[in-house]
Coordinates of C-alpha atoms in Angstrom, one line a residue:
Chain T
M500 CA 0.0 0.0 0.0
T501 CA 1.4 3.4 -1.0
H502 CA 1.3 6.3 1.4
P503 CA -0.8 9.2 0.3
R504 CA 1.3 12.0 -0.9
W505 CA 0.9 15.1 1.2
P506 CA 1.8 18.5 0.1
L507 CA 4.9 19.7 2.0
A508 CA 3.3 22.8 3.2
V509 CA -0.2 24.1 3.2
V510 CA -1.2 27.7 3.9
I511 CA -3.8 27.6 6.5
P512 CA -6.0 30.7 6.4
P513 CA -6.4 32.2 9.9
R514 CA -9.5 30.8 11.4
T515 CA -12.3 33.2 12.1
I516 CA -15.6 32.9 14.0
G517 CA -19.0 34.1 12.8
L518 CA -21.1 36.4 14.9
D519 CA -23.5 33.8 16.3
E520 CA -20.7 31.5 17.3
F521 CA -18.6 34.4 18.7
A522 CA -21.6 35.7 20.7
R523 CA -22.3 32.2 22.0
R524 CA -18.7 31.7 23.1
A525 CA -18.6 35.1 24.7
R526 CA -22.0 34.5 26.3
L527 CA -23.3 37.7 25.0
H528 CA -26.3 38.7 22.9
P529 CA -25.2 39.0 19.3
Q530 CA -26.6 42.5 19.2
L531 CA -24.3 43.6 22.0
V532 CA -21.4 42.1 20.1
Q533 CA -22.4 44.1 17.1
R534 CA -22.6 47.2 19.2
Y535 CA -19.1 46.6 20.5
V536 CA -17.9 46.3 16.9
A537 CA -19.7 49.5 15.9
L538 CA -18.1 51.3 18.9
G539 CA -14.7 50.1 17.7
L540 CA -14.1 48.1 20.9
L541 CA -13.9 44.8 19.0
D542 CA -12.1 44.1 15.7
A543 CA -14.1 42.2 13.1
K544 CA -14.0 41.9 9.3
R545 CA -16.9 41.4 7.0
D546 CA -16.8 38.4 4.7
A547 CA -18.1 38.3 1.1
A548 CA -21.6 37.9 2.3
G549 CA -21.3 40.9 4.6
E550 CA -21.3 38.8 7.8
L551 CA -19.0 39.7 10.6
R552 CA -16.0 37.4 11.2
F553 CA -13.9 37.5 14.4
A554 CA -10.4 36.4 15.2
P555 CA -10.6 34.0 18.2
A556 CA -8.2 36.3 20.1
Q557 CA -11.1 38.8 20.2
L558 CA -12.8 36.6 22.8
A559 CA -10.1 37.7 25.2
V560 CA -10.9 41.3 24.4
V561 CA -14.6 40.7 25.1
A562 CA -13.7 39.2 28.4
R563 CA -11.6 42.2 29.3
I564 CA -14.5 44.5 28.3
Q565 CA -16.8 42.6 30.6
R566 CA -14.4 42.7 33.5
L567 CA -13.7 46.4 33.1
R568 CA -17.4 47.2 32.8
A569 CA -18.3 45.2 35.8
T570 CA -15.7 46.8 38.1
L571 CA -15.3 50.4 36.9
P572 CA -17.8 53.1 36.0
L573 CA -16.5 53.5 32.4
N574 CA -18.5 54.6 29.5
Y575 CA -17.8 53.1 26.1
A576 CA -15.4 55.9 25.0
A577 CA -13.4 55.6 28.2
L578 CA -13.5 51.8 27.8
G579 CA -12.0 52.0 24.3
L580 CA -9.3 54.3 25.7
V581 CA -8.4 51.9 28.5
L582 CA -8.2 49.0 26.1
D583 CA -5.9 50.9 23.8
L584 CA -3.7 52.0 26.7
L585 CA -3.5 48.5 28.1
D586 CA -2.5 47.2 24.7
R587 CA 0.2 49.8 24.4
I588 CA 1.6 49.2 27.8
R589 CA 1.7 45.5 27.0
E590 CA 3.6 46.2 23.8
L591 CA 6.1 48.5 25.6
E592 CA 6.6 46.0 28.4
D593 CA 7.2 43.2 25.9
A594 CA 9.7 45.4 24.0
S595 CA 11.6 46.4 27.1
R596 CA 11.8 42.7 28.1
R597 CA 13.2 41.7 24.8
S598 CA 15.7 44.5 24.5
A599 CA 19.1 44.1 25.9
P600 CA 19.1 44.5 29.7
P601 CA 21.4 47.1 31.3
W602 CA 24.1 44.6 32.2
T603 CA 25.1 43.8 28.6
Chain U
M786 CA -5.1 35.5 53.7
A787 CA -6.5 38.9 54.3
G788 CA -5.5 40.7 57.5
D789 CA -7.4 43.4 59.1
Y790 CA -9.7 45.3 56.7
Y791 CA -8.1 48.6 57.7
E792 CA -4.7 47.2 57.0
V793 CA -5.9 45.9 53.7
L794 CA -6.9 49.4 52.7
G795 CA -3.9 51.0 54.5
V796 CA -5.9 53.4 56.5
P797 CA -6.1 54.1 60.3
R798 CA -9.1 52.8 62.2
S799 CA -10.2 56.4 62.6
A800 CA -10.4 56.9 58.8
S801 CA -13.3 58.9 57.5
A802 CA -15.6 57.6 54.8
E803 CA -13.8 59.8 52.3
E804 CA -10.4 58.5 53.3
L805 CA -11.7 54.9 53.0
Q806 CA -13.1 55.6 49.5
R807 CA -9.9 57.3 48.3
A808 CA -7.8 54.4 49.6
F809 CA -10.2 51.9 48.0
R810 CA -10.3 53.5 44.6
T811 CA -6.5 53.9 44.4
L812 CA -5.9 50.3 45.4
A813 CA -8.7 48.9 43.3
R814 CA -7.2 50.6 40.2
R815 CA -3.7 49.3 41.0
Y816 CA -4.7 45.7 41.6
H817 CA -7.4 45.5 38.9
P818 CA -6.8 42.2 37.1
D819 CA -6.7 43.9 33.8
V820 CA -4.1 46.4 34.9
N821 CA -2.0 44.2 37.1
S822 CA -1.3 40.8 35.7
D823 CA 0.7 39.6 38.7
P824 CA -0.9 36.4 39.9
S825 CA -1.1 37.7 43.5
A826 CA -3.0 40.8 42.4
E827 CA -6.3 38.9 41.9
E828 CA -6.4 37.9 45.6
R829 CA -5.4 41.4 46.7
F830 CA -8.1 42.9 44.5
K831 CA -10.7 40.6 46.2
E832 CA -9.5 41.6 49.6
I833 CA -9.6 45.2 48.8
N834 CA -13.1 44.9 47.5
E835 CA -14.2 42.9 50.5
A836 CA -12.6 45.3 53.0
Y837 CA -14.3 48.3 51.3
H838 CA -17.6 46.4 51.0
V839 CA -17.6 46.0 54.8
L840 CA -16.1 49.3 55.9
S841 CA -18.0 51.5 53.5
D842 CA -21.3 50.7 55.3
P843 CA -21.3 52.5 58.7
Q844 CA -23.3 49.7 60.3
T845 CA -21.2 46.8 59.2
R846 CA -18.2 48.9 59.9
A847 CA -19.4 49.4 63.5
R848 CA -20.0 45.6 63.8
Y849 CA -16.6 44.9 62.4
D850 CA -15.0 47.3 64.8
R851 CA -16.8 45.7 67.7
Y852 CA -16.5 42.0 66.8
G853 CA -13.6 41.8 64.5
P854 CA -13.3 39.3 61.7
D855 CA -16.1 37.1 63.2
F856 CA -18.6 39.9 63.0
R857 CA -20.7 38.0 60.5
Q858 CA -21.4 35.3 63.0
V859 CA -22.9 37.9 65.4
P860 CA -26.6 38.4 64.7
E861 CA -27.4 42.0 63.7
G862 CA -28.5 44.1 66.6
A863 CA -27.0 41.7 69.1
P864 CA -25.8 43.4 72.3
A865 CA -22.1 43.9 72.7
G866 CA -20.4 40.8 74.1
A867 CA -22.8 38.3 72.5
G868 CA -20.7 35.3 71.7
A869 CA -19.4 35.0 68.1
S870 CA -19.6 31.4 67.0
P871 CA -16.0 30.2 66.6
G872 CA -14.7 28.1 63.8
G873 CA -16.5 29.9 61.0
G874 CA -13.8 32.3 60.0
R875 CA -14.6 34.7 57.2
S876 CA -17.1 33.9 54.6
T877 CA -15.6 34.1 51.2
G878 CA -18.2 35.9 49.1
R879 CA -21.4 33.9 48.7
G880 CA -24.2 35.1 50.9
R881 CA -22.3 38.1 52.0
G882 CA -25.0 40.4 50.6
S883 CA -27.5 39.2 53.1
T884 CA -25.5 40.7 56.0
V885 CA -25.4 44.1 54.5
R886 CA -28.2 46.4 55.3
T887 CA -28.9 48.8 52.5
E888 CA -31.8 50.6 54.3
G889 CA -31.0 54.1 55.4
V890 CA -27.3 53.5 55.0
D891 CA -25.1 56.3 53.9
I892 CA -23.1 54.7 51.1
D893 CA -21.9 56.4 48.0
L894 CA -25.1 56.4 46.0
E895 CA -23.4 57.5 42.8
D896 CA -21.0 54.6 43.0
L897 CA -23.8 52.2 43.7
L898 CA -25.8 53.3 40.8
R899 CA -22.8 53.0 38.5
G900 CA -22.0 49.5 39.7
F901 CA -18.7 50.3 41.4
G902 CA -19.6 50.2 45.0
G903 CA -21.7 47.2 44.4
F904 CA -18.8 45.1 43.3
R905 CA -18.5 42.1 45.5
G906 CA -15.4 40.2 44.3
F907 CA -14.8 37.6 41.7
D908 CA -17.4 35.2 42.9
D909 CA -20.0 37.8 42.2
W910 CA -19.3 40.5 39.6
G911 CA -22.2 42.6 40.7
G912 CA -24.8 41.0 38.6
A913 CA -24.3 42.7 35.2
T914 CA -23.0 39.6 33.7
A915 CA -23.4 36.2 35.2
S916 CA -20.4 34.5 33.6
M917 CA -17.2 36.2 32.9
P918 CA -13.8 34.7 31.8
G919 CA -10.9 35.3 34.1
A920 CA -8.0 37.6 33.1
D921 CA -4.7 36.4 31.8
Q922 CA -1.9 36.6 34.3
Q923 CA 1.8 37.0 34.0
A924 CA 4.7 36.0 36.2
E925 CA 8.4 36.1 35.6
I926 CA 10.6 33.0 35.7
E927 CA 14.3 33.7 36.2
L928 CA 16.8 31.4 34.6
T929 CA 20.5 31.4 34.6
V930 CA 22.2 31.6 31.2
E931 CA 23.1 27.9 31.5
E932 CA 19.5 26.9 32.4
A933 CA 18.1 28.9 29.5
Y934 CA 20.6 27.3 27.2
R935 CA 19.9 23.8 28.2
G936 CA 16.2 24.0 28.9
G937 CA 14.6 21.4 31.1
K938 CA 12.1 21.1 33.9
H939 CA 11.6 23.8 36.4
R940 CA 9.5 24.2 39.5
I941 CA 8.0 27.6 40.1
A942 CA 5.9 28.7 43.1
L943 CA 3.4 31.5 42.8
A944 CA 1.1 33.2 45.2
G945 CA -2.4 32.4 44.2
P946 CA -6.0 32.9 45.4
S947 CA -6.0 29.6 47.3
G948 CA -2.5 29.7 48.8
E949 CA 0.7 29.0 47.0
R950 CA 0.6 27.2 43.7
S951 CA 3.5 25.3 42.4
Y952 CA 4.1 24.3 38.8
Q953 CA 6.5 22.1 37.1
V954 CA 7.2 23.6 33.7
T955 CA 9.4 22.4 30.9
I956 CA 11.5 25.2 29.4
P957 CA 12.5 24.6 25.8
P958 CA 16.3 24.8 25.2
G959 CA 17.3 28.3 24.1
A960 CA 14.8 30.3 26.0
I961 CA 15.4 34.0 25.6
N962 CA 14.5 37.2 27.5
G963 CA 10.8 38.0 27.1
Q964 CA 9.8 34.5 25.8
R965 CA 6.5 33.4 27.1
I966 CA 5.5 30.0 28.3
R967 CA 1.8 29.5 28.5
L968 CA 0.0 27.5 31.1
A969 CA -3.5 27.3 29.8
G970 CA -6.3 27.8 32.3
E971 CA -4.0 28.7 35.2
G972 CA -4.7 32.5 35.1
G973 CA -7.4 34.5 36.9
R974 CA -10.5 32.6 37.8
G975 CA -13.7 33.3 35.9
S976 CA -17.0 34.0 37.4
G977 CA -20.0 31.8 37.0
E978 CA -19.3 29.6 34.0
G979 CA -16.6 31.9 32.7
A980 CA -13.4 30.1 31.8
P981 CA -10.2 30.9 33.7
G982 CA -7.5 33.0 32.0
D983 CA -4.1 31.7 31.1
L984 CA -0.9 32.1 33.0
Y985 CA 2.1 33.3 31.1
L986 CA 5.5 32.8 32.5
V987 CA 7.8 35.3 31.0
V988 CA 11.5 34.3 30.8
R989 CA 14.1 36.6 32.4
V990 CA 17.6 35.5 32.0
A991 CA 19.6 36.6 35.1
P992 CA 22.8 38.6 34.6
H993 CA 25.8 36.3 34.3
P994 CA 29.4 37.1 35.3
R995 CA 30.8 35.7 32.0
F996 CA 28.0 35.6 29.4
R997 CA 26.1 38.5 28.0
L998 CA 23.1 37.9 25.8
D999 CA 21.8 39.8 22.8
G1000 CA 18.8 37.9 21.5
R1001 CA 20.2 34.5 20.8
D1002 CA 23.8 35.7 20.5
I1003 CA 26.1 35.2 23.4
Y1004 CA 29.1 37.4 24.1
T1005 CA 32.0 36.3 26.3
D1006 CA 35.5 37.6 26.9
V1007 CA 38.4 35.5 26.0
K1008 CA 41.6 36.4 27.8
V1009 CA 44.8 36.1 25.8
A1010 CA 48.5 36.9 26.5
P1011 CA 50.0 39.7 24.4
W1012 CA 52.1 37.2 22.5
E1013 CA 49.0 35.0 21.8
A1014 CA 47.3 38.1 20.5
A1015 CA 50.3 39.0 18.4
L1016 CA 51.2 35.6 17.1
G1017 CA 47.9 33.9 17.0
A1018 CA 46.8 31.0 19.2
T1019 CA 44.0 28.5 19.7
V1020 CA 42.6 29.0 23.2
P1021 CA 39.7 27.4 25.1
V1022 CA 36.6 29.5 25.6
A1023 CA 33.8 28.7 28.0
T1024 CA 30.3 28.5 26.5
P1025 CA 27.0 27.8 28.3
G1026 CA 27.1 24.3 26.7
G1027 CA 30.7 23.5 27.8
E1028 CA 34.2 24.4 26.6
A1029 CA 35.0 25.2 23.0
K1030 CA 38.1 26.1 21.2
V1031 CA 38.6 29.4 19.4
R1032 CA 41.3 30.3 17.0
V1033 CA 42.7 33.8 17.8
P1034 CA 44.2 35.0 14.5
E1035 CA 47.6 36.7 14.7
G1036 CA 47.4 40.4 15.2
S1037 CA 44.2 40.4 17.2
S1038 CA 43.7 43.5 19.4
S1039 CA 41.5 43.8 22.4
G1040 CA 37.8 44.0 21.4
R1041 CA 38.1 41.8 18.3
Q1042 CA 35.1 39.6 18.1
L1043 CA 35.7 36.0 17.1
R1044 CA 32.5 34.4 15.9
L1045 CA 31.7 30.8 16.7
A1046 CA 28.7 30.2 14.4
G1047 CA 25.8 28.3 15.9
E1048 CA 27.4 28.2 19.4
G1049 CA 24.9 30.8 20.8
M1050 CA 21.5 30.0 22.2
P1051 CA 19.8 27.1 20.6
N1052 CA 16.7 27.8 18.6
P1053 CA 14.0 25.0 18.5
R1054 CA 12.4 26.7 15.6
G1055 CA 15.3 27.9 13.4
T1056 CA 18.9 28.7 13.4
P1057 CA 20.7 29.0 16.7
G1058 CA 22.5 32.2 17.8
D1059 CA 26.2 32.7 17.5
L1060 CA 28.8 32.9 20.2
Y1061 CA 31.2 35.9 20.1
A1062 CA 34.5 35.5 21.9
V1063 CA 35.7 39.0 22.6
V1064 CA 39.5 39.3 22.7
R1065 CA 40.8 40.8 25.9
I1066 CA 44.6 41.1 26.2
V1067 CA 45.9 40.5 29.7
V1068 CA 49.5 41.2 30.7
P1069 CA 51.3 39.6 33.6
K1070 CA 51.2 41.7 36.8
R1071 CA 54.8 41.0 37.5
L1072 CA 57.5 40.2 35.0
S1073 CA 60.3 37.8 35.5
R1074 CA 63.8 39.1 34.7
R1075 CA 63.9 37.3 31.4
E1076 CA 60.4 38.6 30.4
R1077 CA 61.4 42.1 31.3
E1078 CA 64.5 41.8 29.1
L1079 CA 62.5 40.5 26.2
Y1080 CA 59.9 43.3 26.5
D1081 CA 62.7 45.8 26.7
E1082 CA 64.2 44.5 23.6
L1083 CA 60.8 44.4 21.9
S1084 CA 60.2 48.0 22.8
R1085 CA 63.6 49.0 21.3
V1086 CA 63.1 47.1 18.1
S1087 CA 59.4 47.7 17.4
T1088 CA 58.2 50.6 15.3
F1089 CA 54.6 50.0 16.2
D1090 CA 52.7 53.0 17.4
P1091 CA 49.3 52.0 18.8
R1092 CA 48.2 55.6 19.0
A1093 CA 49.0 56.5 15.4
E1094 CA 46.0 57.5 13.3
S1095 CA 45.3 54.5 11.2

């Protein structure tokens, strides 16, 4: 029996999630998810049919939005600012960790 | 384990309601799980919220002042001195609401309406959402250069919500500064049916007396005698993986970098880094008679001027 011949490499398109599936996994109403997208709090792309597609990593963003909303009196504009600032801090911390420490 | 509620908030027992609120807000911001990814911050955040939840209500505060940590065991309105039932300790969140009287109590109404003062810790996020995933957490794991080079199993202990947690983690060979090791589901706890976050261990390679790291490249000094530098020599050089030999070409001055390709940090997913042996000329502290004669002769014969513009 011959082995099937597999291609050496396949390009896997990044997996995305549709609105209903995303809302189900985030435990939110799809309309609220759409609202977050409209407010620029969540990143989503529209597919050929015009449906929203989400990267799985956006589930972590939703979780963060929920935690921040539950614990701080933030409106949506302030929430967006907090999300952006937290992202930037994270990037800067990562960069400073990777760069040569002072003892080199 | 939480200490005294006043100590948790860092205020004196005589603190006014305003001082309490200021301390609470400052601390709650600092230890918010989305701002502070340290694994110990989650527990601290809960303690801060619990302390403020009790102390911000003048009636529960009075009961806490009188009965201490066991105040919940004392029926409301009980006369001073009524026995607190022992063995209960503090409750941890559930059912706490029932002991708080909201009637005619002077709490920050604005906060309550906006959901801030009503926050009751991770077991109960105040009711807006029943299930919420936990936040990702981050902790540093410090490795020596040799440990990072070899990889292998490591035990790490972290302060967690239920005491100290200990993990055995496998570090891949060639871990570098800033590299993350993910422990799925070991981060902040979710509420309700929310999934826990992940715990990321961020590698920090400790300073080493001999090896300096730049990404996957390793720099180390190689000491040579003046004549070795001038005439060339093959000398041993220590690497994190053991001893290697490096050829010092003739005419090597201090600072010359001799590259040992592939002898730097291993890379499980690509080419390893290089090791650079940096030449450092070392002279004898004291010269023997014969050595002095030879150096004297050399200085008379040589026309070399190290300070000449090249």
